[in-house]
mmCIF file of C-alpha atoms in Angstrom:
data_model
loop_
_atom_site.group_PDB
_atom_site.id
_atom_site.type_symbol
_atom_site.label_atom_id
_atom_site.label_comp_id
_atom_site.label_asym_id
_atom_site.label_seq_id
_atom_site.Cartn_x
_atom_site.Cartn_y
_atom_site.Cartn_z
ATOM 1 C CA MET A 136 -3.409 -18.753 19.362
ATOM 2 C CA SER A 137 -1.761 -19.951 15.642
ATOM 3 C CA TYR A 138 0.350 -17.658 13.706
ATOM 4 C CA TYR A 139 -3.626 -16.279 12.136
ATOM 5 C CA SER A 140 -6.160 -17.113 13.300
ATOM 6 C CA SER A 141 -9.946 -17.150 12.582
ATOM 7 C CA SER A 142 -10.727 -15.406 16.304
ATOM 8 C CA THR A 143 -11.020 -11.830 16.139
ATOM 9 C CA SER A 144 -10.255 -12.134 20.638
ATOM 10 C CA ASP A 145 -6.476 -12.967 19.310
ATOM 11 C CA TYR A 146 -6.763 -9.467 17.538
ATOM 12 C CA THR A 147 -7.509 -7.205 20.519
ATOM 13 C CA CYS A 148 -5.127 -5.651 23.637
ATOM 14 C CA ASP A 149 -5.969 -4.838 27.046
ATOM 15 C CA TYR A 150 -4.191 -1.340 26.475
ATOM 16 C CA CYS A 151 -5.916 -0.209 23.504
ATOM 17 C CA PRO A 152 -8.348 2.545 23.319
ATOM 18 C CA PRO A 153 -12.363 0.955 23.237
ATOM 19 C CA GLY A 154 -13.331 -0.229 19.400
ATOM 20 C CA GLY A 155 -17.074 -1.686 18.449
ATOM 21 C CA SER A 156 -16.888 -5.183 18.554
ATOM 22 C CA GLY A 157 -17.152 -4.675 23.355
ATOM 23 C CA GLY A 158 -14.088 -6.671 23.089
ATOM 24 C CA SER A 159 -11.074 -5.163 25.858
ATOM 25 C CA GLY A 160 -9.603 -3.857 23.263
ATOM 26 C CA SER A 161 -8.908 -2.870 19.946
ATOM 27 C CA ILE A 162 -7.751 -4.989 17.360
ATOM 28 C CA ILE A 163 -3.628 -4.326 17.198
ATOM 29 C CA TYR A 164 -1.685 -5.230 14.764
ATOM 30 C CA PRO A 165 -0.500 -8.064 13.240
ATOM 31 C CA PRO A 166 2.111 -10.530 15.352
ATOM 32 C CA SER A 167 5.147 -9.272 13.364
ATOM 33 C CA MET A 168 5.807 -6.218 12.982
ATOM 34 C CA ASN A 169 8.861 -6.365 10.498
ATOM 35 C CA ASN A 170 7.574 -8.545 9.149
ATOM 36 C CA PRO A 171 8.365 -9.262 4.944
ATOM 37 C CA GLN A 172 4.846 -9.982 4.665
ATOM 38 C CA MET A 173 2.517 -8.099 6.862
ATOM 39 C CA MET A 174 0.845 -7.137 4.148
ATOM 40 C CA SER A 175 -0.154 -10.577 3.756
ATOM 41 C CA GLN A 176 -1.003 -10.802 7.453
ATOM 42 C CA LEU A 177 -3.481 -7.219 7.190
ATOM 43 C CA ARG A 178 -5.596 -8.844 4.480
ATOM 44 C CA ARG A 179 -5.931 -12.321 6.526
ATOM 45 C CA ILE A 180 -7.490 -10.154 9.483
ATOM 46 C CA GLU A 181 -9.215 -7.555 6.752
ATOM 47 C CA LYS A 182 -10.588 -10.987 5.041
ATOM 48 C CA VAL A 183 -11.675 -12.061 8.420
ATOM 49 C CA PHE A 184 -13.597 -8.420 9.653
ATOM 50 C CA ALA A 185 -15.148 -8.402 5.979
ATOM 51 C CA SER A 186 -17.272 -11.739 6.764
ATOM 52 C CA ILE A 187 -18.079 -10.234 10.702
ATOM 53 C CA ASP A 188 -19.311 -6.385 10.235
ATOM 54 C CA VAL A 189 -17.099 -4.137 7.947
ATOM 55 C CA ARG A 190 -18.343 -1.083 9.809
ATOM 56 C CA GLU A 191 -17.061 -2.423 13.113
ATOM 57 C CA TYR A 192 -13.679 -3.198 12.101
ATOM 58 C CA SER A 193 -13.841 -0.396 10.097
ATOM 59 C CA GLN A 194 -11.452 1.523 12.279
ATOM 60 C CA PRO A 195 -9.228 -0.392 14.081
ATOM 61 C CA MET A 196 -8.040 -1.847 10.646
ATOM 62 C CA THR A 197 -8.649 1.787 9.250
ATOM 63 C CA ALA A 198 -5.722 2.588 11.746
ATOM 64 C CA ALA A 199 -3.627 -1.119 10.932
ATOM 65 C CA TRP A 200 -3.547 0.107 7.264
ATOM 66 C CA ASN A 201 -2.827 3.891 7.727
ATOM 67 C CA HIS A 202 0.141 1.964 9.594
ATOM 68 C CA TYR A 203 1.679 0.290 7.602
ATOM 69 C CA VAL A 204 1.645 3.015 4.424
ATOM 70 C CA SER A 205 3.271 5.510 6.766
ATOM 71 C CA SER A 206 5.724 3.279 8.106
ATOM 72 C CA ASN A 207 7.005 2.441 5.194
ATOM 73 C CA SER A 208 6.161 -0.893 4.834
ATOM 74 C CA LEU A 209 4.163 -0.595 1.903
ATOM 75 C CA LEU A 210 7.476 1.871 0.107
ATOM 76 C CA SER A 211 9.349 -1.326 0.925
ATOM 77 C CA GLU A 212 6.860 -4.054 0.112
ATOM 78 C CA LEU A 213 7.149 -1.713 -3.012
ATOM 79 C CA ARG A 214 10.747 -2.040 -4.012
ATOM 80 C CA GLY A 215 11.487 -5.277 -3.229
ATOM 81 C CA LEU A 216 8.861 -5.696 -5.667
ATOM 82 C CA THR A 217 11.324 -3.723 -7.848
ATOM 83 C CA ARG A 218 14.943 -4.674 -6.801
ATOM 84 C CA ASN A 219 16.927 -3.568 -10.168
ATOM 85 C CA TYR A 220 14.845 0.284 -9.856
ATOM 86 C CA PRO A 221 13.316 0.931 -6.813
ATOM 87 C CA PHE A 222 10.179 2.215 -6.742
ATOM 88 C CA SER A 223 10.097 6.038 -6.352
ATOM 89 C CA ASN A 224 9.426 7.306 -2.670
ATOM 90 C CA GLU A 225 7.671 10.430 -5.175
ATOM 91 C CA CYS A 226 5.477 8.709 -7.062
ATOM 92 C CA LEU A 227 4.020 6.944 -3.396
ATOM 93 C CA ASP A 228 4.360 11.074 -1.908
ATOM 94 C CA ASP A 229 1.880 11.817 -4.152
ATOM 95 C CA ALA A 230 -0.915 9.815 -4.187
ATOM 96 C CA LYS A 231 -1.172 9.486 -0.643
ATOM 97 C CA TRP A 232 -1.656 14.237 -1.273
ATOM 98 C CA ARG A 233 -4.413 12.894 -3.457
ATOM 99 C CA VAL A 234 -5.998 10.550 -1.229
ATOM 100 C CA ILE A 235 -6.059 12.817 1.108
ATOM 101 C CA GLU A 236 -7.368 15.067 -1.107
ATOM 102 C CA ASP A 237 -9.871 13.057 -2.347
ATOM 103 C CA PRO A 238 -13.448 12.823 -1.057
ATOM 104 C CA ASP A 239 -14.235 9.638 -1.980
ATOM 105 C CA SER A 240 -11.434 8.192 0.120
ATOM 106 C CA ALA A 241 -14.460 8.027 2.330
ATOM 107 C CA LEU A 242 -15.668 5.200 1.128
ATOM 108 C CA SER A 243 -12.115 2.751 1.980
ATOM 109 C CA TRP A 244 -11.320 1.679 5.698
ATOM 110 C CA ASN A 245 -7.919 0.277 3.307
ATOM 111 C CA TYR A 246 -5.723 3.767 2.883
ATOM 112 C CA CYS A 247 -3.268 0.681 1.232
ATOM 113 C CA TRP A 248 -5.069 0.565 -1.277
ATOM 114 C CA LEU A 249 -6.330 3.772 -2.316
ATOM 115 C CA VAL A 250 -2.378 5.344 -2.645
ATOM 116 C CA LEU A 251 -1.588 1.432 -5.104
ATOM 117 C CA ASN A 252 -5.006 2.878 -6.127
ATOM 118 C CA LYS A 253 -4.856 5.788 -7.033
ATOM 119 C CA ILE A 254 -1.289 5.369 -8.380
ATOM 120 C CA ARG A 255 -2.725 3.399 -11.030
ATOM 121 C CA LYS A 256 -5.757 5.403 -11.549
ATOM 122 C CA ASP A 257 -4.046 8.486 -11.971
ATOM 123 C CA ASN A 258 -1.409 6.902 -14.029
ATOM 124 C CA LEU A 259 0.619 8.245 -11.490
ATOM 125 C CA ILE A 260 3.904 6.055 -12.123
ATOM 126 C CA PRO A 261 4.818 6.789 -15.741
ATOM 127 C CA LYS A 262 5.055 10.918 -14.617
ATOM 128 C CA HIS A 263 7.889 9.693 -11.649
ATOM 129 C CA ALA A 264 9.241 7.259 -13.407
ATOM 130 C CA HIS A 265 10.126 10.468 -16.416
ATOM 131 C CA ALA A 266 11.416 12.550 -13.519
ATOM 132 C CA THR A 267 13.700 10.067 -12.126
ATOM 133 C CA SER A 268 14.936 9.301 -15.816
ATOM 134 C CA ILE A 269 15.702 12.736 -16.613
ATOM 135 C CA ARG A 270 18.102 13.446 -12.907
ATOM 136 C CA PRO A 271 21.861 13.458 -14.143
ATOM 137 C CA GLN A 272 22.267 11.278 -9.859
ATOM 138 C CA MET A 273 21.012 8.320 -12.161
ATOM 139 C CA TRP A 274 23.555 8.577 -15.325
ATOM 140 C CA GLY A 275 26.547 9.381 -13.077
ATOM 141 C CA GLY A 276 26.608 13.008 -13.846
ATOM 142 C CA ARG A 277 26.275 13.191 -16.628
ATOM 143 C CA VAL A 278 22.798 14.882 -18.497
ATOM 144 C CA PRO A 279 21.687 12.239 -20.559
ATOM 145 C CA ASP A 280 20.118 12.070 -23.564
ATOM 146 C CA ALA A 281 16.808 12.094 -24.870
ATOM 147 C CA HIS A 282 16.964 8.407 -26.406
ATOM 148 C CA SER A 283 18.679 6.885 -22.747
ATOM 149 C CA VAL A 284 15.683 9.127 -21.372
ATOM 150 C CA ALA A 285 12.839 7.483 -22.937
ATOM 151 C CA GLN A 286 14.582 3.991 -23.178
ATOM 152 C CA LEU A 287 15.333 3.971 -18.559
ATOM 153 C CA THR A 288 11.042 5.484 -17.842
ATOM 154 C CA ALA A 289 9.737 2.382 -19.935
ATOM 155 C CA VAL A 290 11.767 0.243 -17.380
ATOM 156 C CA LEU A 291 10.389 1.465 -15.061
ATOM 157 C CA THR A 292 7.479 2.029 -16.408
ATOM 158 C CA GLN A 293 6.809 -1.549 -17.223
ATOM 159 C CA GLU A 294 8.912 -2.489 -12.937
ATOM 160 C CA TRP A 295 6.708 -0.233 -10.781
ATOM 161 C CA THR A 296 3.469 -1.036 -12.890
ATOM 162 C CA ARG A 297 4.406 -4.527 -12.396
ATOM 163 C CA ALA A 298 4.928 -4.397 -8.877
ATOM 164 C CA VAL A 299 1.932 -2.107 -8.297
ATOM 165 C CA ASP A 300 -0.246 -4.365 -10.511
ATOM 166 C CA GLN A 301 0.675 -7.371 -7.912
ATOM 167 C CA MET A 302 -0.004 -6.025 -4.710
ATOM 168 C CA LEU A 303 -3.648 -4.640 -5.834
ATOM 169 C CA ARG A 304 -3.996 -8.853 -6.911
ATOM 170 C CA HIS A 305 -4.525 -9.326 -3.241
ATOM 171 C CA TRP A 306 -7.658 -7.553 -3.319
ATOM 172 C CA ALA A 307 -10.234 -9.262 -5.972
ATOM 173 C CA VAL A 308 -12.967 -6.683 -4.379
ATOM 174 C CA PRO A 309 -12.363 -3.415 -3.518
ATOM 175 C CA PRO A 310 -12.520 -3.278 0.098
ATOM 176 C CA VAL A 311 -15.743 -0.260 0.021
ATOM 177 C CA MET A 312 -18.571 0.215 2.614
ATOM 178 C CA THR A 313 -21.277 0.538 0.644
ATOM 179 C CA MET A 314 -23.876 3.233 1.646
#
């Protein structure tokens, strides 16, 4: 098998629970779970399945995206894009809870897209950038003045927004099911 394959059989396994494809098992995760390009790998697989029958493959893709987010791979990739000011895990956790509580989340199999989209739509970055900026540990234990907090909040907001926007560019079309 080449590193990336368009064959769905290359993403199945004999020991996985049965999927809807009638094959030996359901889709497994990409070849290297620790690869920093994991999101790109999942997107390639998702594109192949989207061209076939999205309903048939939505459950295994849901599991793969859930694993990607819950294993902190999403946080790691966001932090890789925000090296100067690491992305807030509190912001990401806030978005995850909001997705879980949102009934419209059932319209997509892609937990990663839902979380990133929730960060953007609910404008979570400025809130968490400010919360991070007022922490004394960001200032060597001293309480920052309002001007310094405003400056750091603006820098964090800009860098974190750029990272979320960059990751959302992976989807030209939102990964949602039409009824």
